[in-house]
Amino acid sequence: MQKRIDTPEIQAFEKEHIGKVRALAPECMVLLKNEGVLPLQGTGKIALYGSGARRTIKGGTGSGDVNVRHFVNVEEGLENAGFEITTKAWLDAYDQAVEEEKTRFFRELRRQADEAGANPVLFAMGRVAPEPAYEFPLDGEGDTAVYVLARISGEGSDRGKEEGDILLTGTEIRDILALKEKYARFVLVLNTGGMVDLSPVKEVPAILQMGQLGSPSGDVLADVLTGKSYPSGKLTMTWASIESYPSTEGFGDPDDTEYKEGIYVGYRHFDKNPAGVIYPFGYGIGYTTFSISELSLKKSANIVTVSAAVKNTGDFAGREVLQVYYSAPEGKLDKPVKELAAYAKTKELLPGETQILEASFAQNDMASFDEESGCWVLEAGEYKILAGADSANTGFAGTVAIAETVITEKAWDESAEAKPSAKPQTSGAISWEDVKAGRSTVEEFADSLTDGQLAYLCIGAYKDAEDIMEVIGNASTAVAGAAGETTGYLKDLGLPGIIMADGPAGLRLSRKYVLKDGEARGEMSLGGDMMKVYTPEELAAMVPAGNTEDKVYYQYCTAIPIGTGIAQSFNDTLAETLGDMVGSEMEIFGIHAWLAPALNIHRSPLCGRDFEYYSEDPLVSGRMAAAITRGVQKHPGRAVTINHFACNNQETNRYFSNSILSMRALREIYLKGFEICVRQAQPHFIMTSYNLINGVHACNWRYLLTGILRCEWGFKGVVMTDWLVTGGMRNSGGKWPCASAAGNVKAGNDITMPGFPADRKDIVAALSDPAHPYALTRADLLIPARRVLGMILKLV
């Protein structure tokens, strides 16, 4: 039951959740270098510089943002810890320079949007103002300096290979190197959601990848700098020069992006082509050191288990990650040098303490996909099992011998699928109350509906006017700021709706709202700087109409670490705990389905949404998503929506970008994480991606949604589209057409979100026109309708 909070006072759950994030987030941080600088000894005066010092980034833009009550930046966090900031003048001067640059930048964007006749917010989505050039005195008092380098990215725009993004600016390089010489102790902190090329400043003595840690970010950093806590994360993406990634060539093509590297993504590529690597996959050090020894292997039936003795050999407490890889024999199929098979993290180990750690995986997990036969095959030969602290430092644990090639699984055969059938509409009204009371079944309720009513169930709760801004991130009438709902056109039968909220770093809702005419109306906020394209007068007009005597309600949610940060913990229990926390806030605010987690592969550092995603490795991605899913769905009536299925690896022209790749790469790299999550945790929803895959929109591809997802993996839930894929964003003159709502039904994509009148017309037309590209029967329509009804019964 939704709880309406009518006081602005901070709630007990907020304090609890922020405290929990603060305690867990150090595990998400990666210490890249430390020459005796960290942890700092005591507090006192500190010189604080950099783009993220006061303007700290807690998460990305777009759907990745969370509207929190308060966010602790680095400046505040250090002051909370007892430091005296001696660089207020520098921070003030930087603020002024940034605001001047942003004003210029967004005025120009607005001009361009008006000239193009485009919605200014959608035109500006994901765009980031460039870093200004400046030269301010580096004269802060104290022996210690911290420089916080920040980068932000988000939905709608990709990152660039230029200075101020992947590359450092000349100003940043100059100041970082000068600070290294000026101060006795200097720490470079990376407040980034992804890779930056540190080649020009790699000689600095201490580099800490803080990441973007949610609500208590500044406090978390202060805890780690002072040794109150310690970092124990590992990189989930190889950091290398941008030119050395095979995905850089051709990235961002507006029509067709060729995945020429095939299965050789991330460390799978760099193991064979190491030039350019700055930090390998799985790398991260701590305030202490560890040894990994006594590697051994045992096999029981189909399960392979590696054991190791992990000892803390240093002077501080810490935690280490055991990473297990397999090296497959060359056979008919070419193979990477090694692939991650399992991982496990120690408990906190005190100096001198040892833990015997085990990590297990199924033998069949080493199978490869053979396109010729359409099967997963475990080729004959010796599989070497390796284990260590990162992908570049492993030892031999043993060998698994496969005497002869084994087919472990066959791909879906559409010709063997039974054709759907349906009875005509049954007579006699059935109410939803009859279903809830057990007097009628979901199937009987669906059979009693007209074709038009069934069509409504396959579309979100759209409004009659095709106003895009009514459905971008603020479409719900039940919960202010929620992203959308299932249809409301069957309310006369008593059918409630499923309410959905954006993610993935917490719930994104309106902070304040009023109730007007039975609807929750709140402030509009899309996060980041996108709203700067509007004038003050336009922003004032967006405030929901109401009287001063209207009762105001509050929805302050907690921002958790970004997806990459969570994965860097290599701790499934941590991820599940954060999911549990989000699930409890869903209960409080009346949200049924969280539009998260996102688990697309880090194919390239240039992808604007990499910060939302977990890793370049599908095992890490799948296990983290499964853990989050378990955490959320342990709360009755709450669901996750894993996304974006599949190959959502660039934001440029994302509605009409065609990902061209082999079936082997698709299966082994880009679908494997989703498969792991489905098989381990059964998420209630999956969201399809905007892009096309080999010329077919993901939401219209039956082989993907029915064959692989349901028939091979056993998915039992509901599939929905991402917002506006069927035409809200027109592709005038582009190569590829919009997706089809009727095509969604045909493919197994149950709900088209958020829905427009044109989507219903498309479905109804497909029912009556055999020549429609996606001609439908009533039996076709009943399949998704029953799934949606079944999920409403489960959740609401």
Coordinates of C-alpha atoms in Angstrom, one line a residue, residues 285-735:
I285 CA 44.5 -2.8 -5.2
G286 CA 43.8 -2.0 -1.5
Y287 CA 45.4 -0.4 1.5
T288 CA 46.9 -3.8 2.2
T289 CA 48.4 -6.6 0.1
F290 CA 47.3 -10.2 -0.5
S291 CA 48.8 -13.5 -1.6
I292 CA 46.8 -16.2 -3.5
S293 CA 48.3 -19.6 -3.1
E294 CA 47.5 -23.3 -2.8
L295 CA 45.4 -23.3 -6.0
S296 CA 43.5 -26.6 -6.5
L297 CA 40.6 -27.9 -8.5
K298 CA 38.0 -30.5 -7.9
K299 CA 35.1 -31.7 -10.2
S300 CA 31.9 -33.3 -9.1
A301 CA 29.4 -34.2 -11.8
N302 CA 29.1 -31.1 -13.9
I303 CA 30.4 -28.7 -11.3
V304 CA 34.0 -27.4 -11.3
T305 CA 35.3 -25.9 -8.0
V306 CA 38.5 -23.9 -7.6
S307 CA 40.0 -23.5 -4.1
A308 CA 42.6 -21.0 -3.0
A309 CA 44.3 -19.8 0.2
V310 CA 44.0 -16.0 0.3
K311 CA 46.2 -14.3 2.9
N312 CA 46.4 -10.7 4.0
T313 CA 50.1 -10.0 3.8
G314 CA 50.0 -6.3 4.6
D315 CA 49.3 -4.0 7.5
F316 CA 45.6 -3.0 7.0
A317 CA 42.4 -4.8 6.9
G318 CA 41.0 -5.6 3.5
R319 CA 39.1 -7.9 1.1
E320 CA 40.3 -9.6 -2.0
V321 CA 38.5 -11.1 -5.0
L322 CA 39.4 -14.6 -6.4
Q323 CA 38.8 -14.6 -10.2
V324 CA 38.6 -17.9 -12.0
Y325 CA 39.1 -18.2 -15.7
Y326 CA 39.1 -21.0 -18.2
S327 CA 41.3 -21.3 -21.3
A328 CA 39.6 -23.4 -23.9
P329 CA 41.4 -25.5 -26.5
E330 CA 41.4 -24.4 -30.1
G331 CA 39.1 -26.6 -32.1
K332 CA 36.7 -25.9 -34.9
L333 CA 35.9 -22.6 -33.2
D334 CA 38.5 -20.0 -32.4
K335 CA 38.7 -19.1 -28.7
P336 CA 39.8 -16.3 -26.5
V337 CA 43.0 -16.7 -24.4
K338 CA 40.7 -17.0 -21.3
E339 CA 37.2 -16.2 -20.2
L340 CA 35.9 -15.5 -16.7
A341 CA 34.1 -18.6 -15.2
A342 CA 33.5 -17.6 -11.6
Y343 CA 34.5 -15.3 -8.8
A344 CA 34.3 -15.0 -5.1
K345 CA 35.2 -12.3 -2.5
T346 CA 36.7 -12.9 0.9
K347 CA 35.4 -11.7 4.1
E348 CA 37.3 -8.8 5.8
L349 CA 40.7 -10.2 6.4
L350 CA 42.9 -8.7 9.2
P351 CA 46.7 -8.5 8.7
G352 CA 48.1 -12.0 8.7
E353 CA 44.7 -13.7 8.4
T354 CA 44.0 -16.4 5.7
Q355 CA 40.8 -17.6 4.2
I356 CA 40.3 -20.7 2.1
L357 CA 38.0 -19.4 -0.7
E358 CA 36.1 -21.5 -3.2
A359 CA 34.5 -20.4 -6.6
S360 CA 32.4 -22.8 -8.6
F361 CA 31.0 -23.0 -12.1
A362 CA 29.2 -25.6 -14.3
Q363 CA 31.3 -27.4 -16.8
N364 CA 28.8 -26.7 -19.6
D365 CA 29.4 -22.9 -19.0
M366 CA 32.6 -23.3 -21.0
A367 CA 30.6 -24.2 -24.2
S368 CA 30.8 -22.1 -27.3
F369 CA 28.0 -21.3 -29.8
D370 CA 28.5 -23.0 -33.2
E371 CA 26.6 -21.1 -35.8
E372 CA 26.8 -23.9 -38.4
S373 CA 25.0 -26.4 -36.3
G374 CA 22.9 -23.9 -34.3
C375 CA 24.1 -25.5 -31.0
W376 CA 26.1 -24.8 -27.9
V377 CA 29.1 -27.2 -28.1
L378 CA 31.8 -28.2 -25.5
E379 CA 34.6 -29.1 -27.8
A380 CA 37.0 -31.9 -27.0
G381 CA 40.3 -31.1 -25.4
E382 CA 41.9 -29.8 -22.2
Y383 CA 40.5 -26.8 -20.6
K384 CA 43.1 -25.0 -18.4
I385 CA 41.6 -23.5 -15.3
L386 CA 43.4 -20.3 -14.0
A387 CA 42.8 -18.2 -10.9
G388 CA 44.2 -14.9 -9.5
A389 CA 43.5 -11.4 -8.4
D390 CA 42.9 -9.9 -11.9
S391 CA 42.9 -11.0 -15.5
A392 CA 46.6 -10.2 -16.0
N393 CA 47.8 -12.1 -12.9
T394 CA 46.6 -15.7 -12.7
G395 CA 48.0 -19.0 -11.7
F396 CA 47.3 -22.6 -12.9
A397 CA 44.6 -24.4 -10.8
G398 CA 44.1 -27.5 -12.9
T399 CA 42.7 -29.0 -16.0
V400 CA 39.3 -30.2 -17.1
A401 CA 39.5 -32.8 -19.8
I402 CA 36.7 -33.3 -22.3
A403 CA 37.1 -36.6 -24.1
E404 CA 34.8 -35.8 -27.1
T405 CA 32.8 -32.8 -28.3
V406 CA 29.5 -32.6 -26.6
I407 CA 26.3 -30.6 -27.7
T408 CA 25.1 -29.0 -24.5
E409 CA 22.0 -27.3 -25.9
K410 CA 20.2 -26.9 -29.2
A411 CA 18.8 -23.6 -30.5
W412 CA 15.1 -23.0 -30.8
D413 CA 13.4 -24.5 -33.9
E414 CA 10.5 -22.3 -34.9
S415 CA 9.1 -25.0 -37.2
A416 CA 8.4 -27.2 -34.1
E417 CA 6.4 -24.6 -32.3
A418 CA 2.7 -25.2 -31.9
K419 CA 0.4 -22.5 -33.5
P420 CA -1.8 -20.6 -31.1
S421 CA -5.5 -21.0 -31.1
A422 CA -8.3 -19.2 -29.4
K423 CA -12.0 -19.5 -28.8
P424 CA -14.3 -16.7 -29.9
Q425 CA -15.1 -14.0 -27.4
T426 CA -17.2 -15.6 -24.6
S427 CA -20.5 -14.1 -23.6
G428 CA -21.2 -12.7 -20.2
A429 CA -19.3 -10.0 -18.3
I430 CA -16.5 -11.1 -15.9
S431 CA -15.1 -8.6 -13.5
W432 CA -11.5 -8.4 -12.2
E433 CA -12.9 -9.0 -8.8
D434 CA -14.1 -12.4 -10.0
V435 CA -10.6 -13.2 -10.9
K436 CA -9.1 -12.0 -7.6
A437 CA -11.7 -14.0 -5.7
G438 CA -10.9 -17.1 -7.6
R439 CA -14.4 -17.3 -9.2
S440 CA -12.9 -16.9 -12.7
T441 CA -9.4 -17.4 -14.2
V442 CA -7.2 -15.0 -16.0
E443 CA -7.8 -17.0 -19.2
E444 CA -11.6 -16.7 -18.8
F445 CA -11.3 -13.0 -18.1
A446 CA -9.2 -12.5 -21.3
D447 CA -11.6 -14.7 -23.3
S448 CA -14.5 -12.4 -22.3
L449 CA -12.8 -9.3 -23.7
T450 CA -13.3 -7.8 -27.1
D451 CA -10.5 -7.6 -29.6
G452 CA -10.3 -3.8 -28.9
Q453 CA -10.0 -4.4 -25.2
L454 CA -7.3 -7.0 -25.7
A455 CA -5.4 -4.4 -27.9
Y456 CA -5.5 -1.9 -25.0
L457 CA -3.7 -4.5 -22.7
C458 CA -0.9 -4.6 -25.2
I459 CA -0.3 -0.8 -24.9
G460 CA 0.7 1.4 -22.0
A461 CA -1.6 3.9 -20.3
Y462 CA -1.4 6.5 -23.1
K463 CA -3.3 9.7 -23.3
D464 CA -5.4 10.6 -26.4
A465 CA -3.1 13.5 -27.3
E466 CA 0.2 12.5 -28.9
D467 CA 2.2 14.8 -26.6
I468 CA 5.7 13.4 -26.2
M469 CA 6.4 15.4 -23.1
E470 CA 3.4 13.8 -21.4
V471 CA 5.1 10.4 -21.6
I472 CA 8.8 11.1 -21.0
G473 CA 9.6 10.1 -17.5
N474 CA 6.5 11.5 -15.9
A475 CA 3.5 9.6 -17.4
S476 CA 1.9 8.1 -14.3
T477 CA -1.2 9.6 -12.8
A478 CA -1.1 7.5 -9.7
V479 CA 2.5 8.3 -8.6
A480 CA 4.0 11.7 -9.4
G481 CA 7.1 11.4 -11.5
A482 CA 6.7 7.7 -12.2
A483 CA 7.5 6.7 -15.8
G484 CA 4.3 5.0 -16.8
E485 CA 1.5 2.5 -16.2
T486 CA -0.2 -0.4 -17.9
T487 CA -3.5 0.5 -19.5
G488 CA -6.3 2.3 -17.7
Y489 CA -8.9 1.7 -20.3
L490 CA -10.3 -1.4 -18.5
K491 CA -11.0 0.4 -15.2
D492 CA -14.7 -0.2 -15.7
L493 CA -14.0 -3.9 -15.2
G494 CA -12.1 -3.2 -12.1
L495 CA -8.7 -3.8 -13.6
P496 CA -5.9 -1.9 -11.9
G497 CA -2.6 -0.8 -13.4
I498 CA 1.0 -1.7 -12.8
I499 CA 2.9 1.5 -11.9
M500 CA 6.5 1.8 -13.3
A501 CA 9.4 4.0 -12.1
D502 CA 12.7 4.7 -13.8
G503 CA 16.1 3.7 -12.6
P504 CA 18.7 2.3 -12.5
A505 CA 20.4 4.0 -9.5
G506 CA 17.3 4.2 -7.4
L507 CA 13.7 5.3 -8.0
R508 CA 13.2 8.5 -10.0
L509 CA 10.1 10.2 -8.8
S510 CA 8.9 13.8 -8.2
R511 CA 10.2 15.0 -4.9
K512 CA 6.9 16.9 -4.2
Y513 CA 3.4 16.6 -5.5
V514 CA -0.2 17.5 -4.9
L515 CA -3.4 15.5 -5.5
K516 CA -5.7 17.2 -8.1
D517 CA -8.8 15.6 -9.5
G518 CA -7.7 12.2 -8.2
E519 CA -4.3 12.5 -9.9
A520 CA -0.8 12.9 -8.4
R521 CA 0.8 15.9 -10.0
G522 CA 4.4 16.7 -9.3
E523 CA 7.3 18.7 -10.6
M524 CA 8.9 17.7 -13.9
S525 CA 12.6 16.9 -13.7
L526 CA 14.7 15.0 -16.2
G527 CA 17.9 15.3 -14.2
G528 CA 21.3 16.8 -15.2
D529 CA 21.3 20.1 -17.0
M530 CA 18.7 19.3 -19.7
M531 CA 16.1 21.7 -18.2
K532 CA 18.5 24.6 -18.8
V533 CA 17.2 24.8 -22.4
Y534 CA 14.1 26.4 -21.0
T535 CA 13.6 30.0 -20.0
P536 CA 12.6 30.8 -16.4
E537 CA 9.2 31.6 -17.6
E538 CA 8.8 28.2 -19.3
L539 CA 10.0 26.4 -16.2
A540 CA 7.5 28.3 -14.1
A541 CA 4.7 27.2 -16.4
M542 CA 5.6 23.6 -15.8
V543 CA 5.0 23.7 -12.1
P544 CA 1.7 21.8 -11.5
A545 CA -1.3 24.1 -11.0
G546 CA -2.5 24.2 -7.5
N547 CA -3.5 26.5 -4.7
T548 CA -1.4 27.4 -1.7
E549 CA -3.8 25.5 0.5
D550 CA -3.3 22.3 -1.4
K551 CA -1.7 19.6 0.7
V552 CA 1.9 18.8 -0.4
Y553 CA 3.3 15.3 -0.3
Y554 CA 6.9 14.2 -0.4
Q555 CA 8.8 11.4 -2.2
Y556 CA 12.5 11.6 -1.3
C557 CA 14.2 8.5 -2.7
T558 CA 17.8 7.2 -2.1
A559 CA 20.4 7.2 -4.9
I560 CA 22.5 4.1 -4.9
P561 CA 25.8 3.6 -6.7
I562 CA 25.7 3.4 -10.5
G563 CA 25.7 0.0 -12.1
T564 CA 29.4 -0.1 -12.9
G565 CA 30.1 0.8 -9.3
I566 CA 28.0 -2.0 -8.0
A567 CA 29.6 -4.5 -10.3
Q568 CA 33.1 -3.3 -9.3
S569 CA 32.4 -4.7 -5.8
F570 CA 32.4 -8.2 -7.2
N571 CA 30.0 -8.9 -4.3
D572 CA 26.6 -10.4 -5.2
T573 CA 25.4 -10.0 -1.6
L574 CA 26.1 -6.3 -1.8
A575 CA 24.1 -6.0 -5.0
E576 CA 21.2 -8.0 -3.5
T577 CA 21.2 -5.7 -0.4
L578 CA 20.9 -2.6 -2.6
G579 CA 18.1 -4.3 -4.5
D580 CA 16.3 -5.1 -1.3
M581 CA 16.7 -1.4 -0.3
V582 CA 15.1 -0.3 -3.6
G583 CA 12.3 -2.8 -3.1
S584 CA 11.4 -1.4 0.3
E585 CA 11.2 2.1 -1.2
M586 CA 9.0 0.7 -4.0
E587 CA 6.6 -0.5 -1.3
I588 CA 6.6 2.9 0.4
F589 CA 5.9 4.9 -2.8
G590 CA 3.5 2.5 -4.5
I591 CA 5.8 1.4 -7.4
H592 CA 5.2 -2.1 -8.8
A593 CA 7.9 -2.3 -11.5
W594 CA 11.3 -0.7 -11.4
L595 CA 12.7 -0.1 -14.9
A596 CA 16.1 -1.5 -13.9
P597 CA 18.7 -3.0 -13.8
A598 CA 20.4 -2.3 -17.1
L599 CA 23.0 -4.9 -18.1
N600 CA 24.2 -4.2 -21.6
I601 CA 27.8 -5.0 -22.3
H602 CA 30.6 -2.4 -22.1
R603 CA 31.5 -2.9 -25.7
S604 CA 33.1 0.6 -25.9
P605 CA 34.0 3.3 -23.4
L606 CA 32.3 5.7 -25.8
C607 CA 28.8 4.5 -25.0
G608 CA 27.0 7.2 -23.1
R609 CA 25.1 4.8 -20.9
D610 CA 28.0 2.5 -19.8
F611 CA 27.8 3.9 -16.3
E612 CA 24.4 2.3 -16.0
Y613 CA 25.7 -1.1 -17.2
Y614 CA 27.9 -3.5 -15.2
S615 CA 30.8 -4.8 -17.2
E616 CA 32.5 -5.9 -20.4
D617 CA 32.0 -9.4 -19.2
P618 CA 28.6 -11.2 -19.4
L619 CA 29.2 -13.3 -16.3
V620 CA 29.6 -10.3 -14.1
S621 CA 26.7 -8.6 -15.8
G622 CA 24.4 -11.5 -15.3
R623 CA 25.3 -12.3 -11.7
M624 CA 24.9 -8.7 -10.7
A625 CA 21.5 -8.3 -12.4
A626 CA 20.3 -11.5 -10.8
A627 CA 21.4 -10.4 -7.4
I628 CA 19.6 -7.0 -7.8
T629 CA 16.5 -8.9 -9.0
R630 CA 16.5 -11.2 -6.0
G631 CA 16.8 -8.2 -3.7
V632 CA 13.8 -6.3 -5.2
Q633 CA 11.5 -9.3 -5.9
K634 CA 11.8 -10.7 -2.4
H635 CA 9.3 -7.9 -1.7
P636 CA 5.8 -9.2 -2.6
G637 CA 4.2 -7.2 -5.4
R638 CA 7.5 -5.7 -6.6
A639 CA 9.3 -6.4 -9.9
V640 CA 12.4 -5.5 -11.8
T641 CA 12.6 -4.8 -15.5
I642 CA 16.0 -5.9 -16.8
N643 CA 17.1 -4.0 -19.9
H644 CA 17.9 -3.2 -22.7
F645 CA 17.4 -6.5 -24.6
A646 CA 19.7 -6.4 -26.5
C647 CA 22.8 -4.8 -28.0
N648 CA 22.0 -1.3 -26.7
N649 CA 25.6 -0.3 -27.0
Q650 CA 25.5 3.2 -28.4
E651 CA 23.1 6.2 -27.9
T652 CA 23.7 7.9 -31.3
N653 CA 20.5 7.6 -33.3
R654 CA 19.5 5.0 -30.8
Y655 CA 15.9 4.5 -32.1
F656 CA 17.2 3.6 -35.5
S657 CA 20.7 2.3 -35.0
N658 CA 21.3 -1.2 -36.5
S659 CA 23.7 -3.4 -34.6
I660 CA 25.3 -5.9 -37.1
L661 CA 27.0 -8.9 -35.5
S662 CA 27.4 -12.6 -35.7
M663 CA 25.0 -15.0 -34.0
R664 CA 28.0 -16.3 -32.0
A665 CA 28.9 -12.9 -30.6
L666 CA 25.2 -12.2 -29.9
R667 CA 24.8 -15.4 -28.0
E668 CA 28.1 -15.6 -26.1
I669 CA 28.6 -11.9 -25.3
Y670 CA 25.5 -9.7 -25.6
L671 CA 22.7 -12.2 -24.5
K672 CA 24.6 -14.3 -22.0
G673 CA 24.2 -11.9 -19.1
F674 CA 20.4 -11.7 -19.7
E675 CA 20.4 -15.5 -19.9
I676 CA 22.2 -15.8 -16.5
C677 CA 19.8 -13.4 -14.9
V678 CA 16.7 -15.1 -16.3
R679 CA 17.8 -18.6 -15.3
Q680 CA 19.0 -17.6 -11.8
A681 CA 16.4 -15.0 -10.7
Q682 CA 13.4 -15.0 -13.1
P683 CA 12.9 -11.2 -13.4
H684 CA 9.2 -10.3 -13.8
F685 CA 9.8 -7.9 -16.7
I686 CA 12.3 -7.5 -19.6
M687 CA 12.5 -4.3 -21.6
T688 CA 13.6 -4.5 -25.2
S689 CA 16.1 -2.1 -26.7
Y690 CA 15.5 0.7 -29.2
N691 CA 18.0 -0.5 -31.8
L692 CA 17.7 -3.0 -34.6
I693 CA 19.7 -6.2 -34.6
N694 CA 20.8 -7.4 -38.0
G695 CA 18.1 -5.3 -39.6
V696 CA 15.2 -6.1 -37.3
H697 CA 14.0 -4.0 -34.4
A698 CA 14.7 -5.9 -31.2
C699 CA 11.1 -5.6 -30.1
N700 CA 9.9 -7.0 -33.4
W701 CA 12.3 -10.0 -33.5
R702 CA 10.4 -13.2 -32.7
Y703 CA 13.5 -15.4 -32.7
L704 CA 14.9 -13.3 -29.9
L705 CA 11.8 -12.8 -27.7
T706 CA 9.9 -16.0 -28.2
G707 CA 12.6 -18.5 -29.3
I708 CA 15.6 -17.6 -27.2
L709 CA 14.0 -15.8 -24.3
R710 CA 11.0 -17.9 -23.6
C711 CA 11.6 -21.3 -25.3
E712 CA 15.3 -21.7 -24.6
W713 CA 15.7 -19.8 -21.3
G714 CA 12.2 -20.4 -19.8
F715 CA 11.3 -16.7 -19.1
K716 CA 7.9 -16.6 -17.5
G717 CA 7.4 -12.8 -17.3
V718 CA 6.3 -9.9 -19.4
V719 CA 8.2 -8.1 -22.1
M720 CA 7.8 -4.4 -22.7
T721 CA 9.4 -1.9 -25.1
D722 CA 11.4 1.1 -24.2
W723 CA 9.6 4.4 -24.5
L724 CA 8.5 5.7 -28.0
V725 CA 10.1 3.0 -30.1
T726 CA 7.1 2.7 -32.4
G727 CA 7.0 6.3 -33.6
G728 CA 7.2 8.9 -31.0
M729 CA 10.6 9.8 -32.4
R730 CA 10.2 10.0 -36.2
N731 CA 13.1 9.1 -38.5
S732 CA 12.6 11.5 -41.3
G733 CA 14.7 10.4 -44.2
G734 CA 16.6 7.8 -42.1
K735 CA 17.6 4.3 -43.4

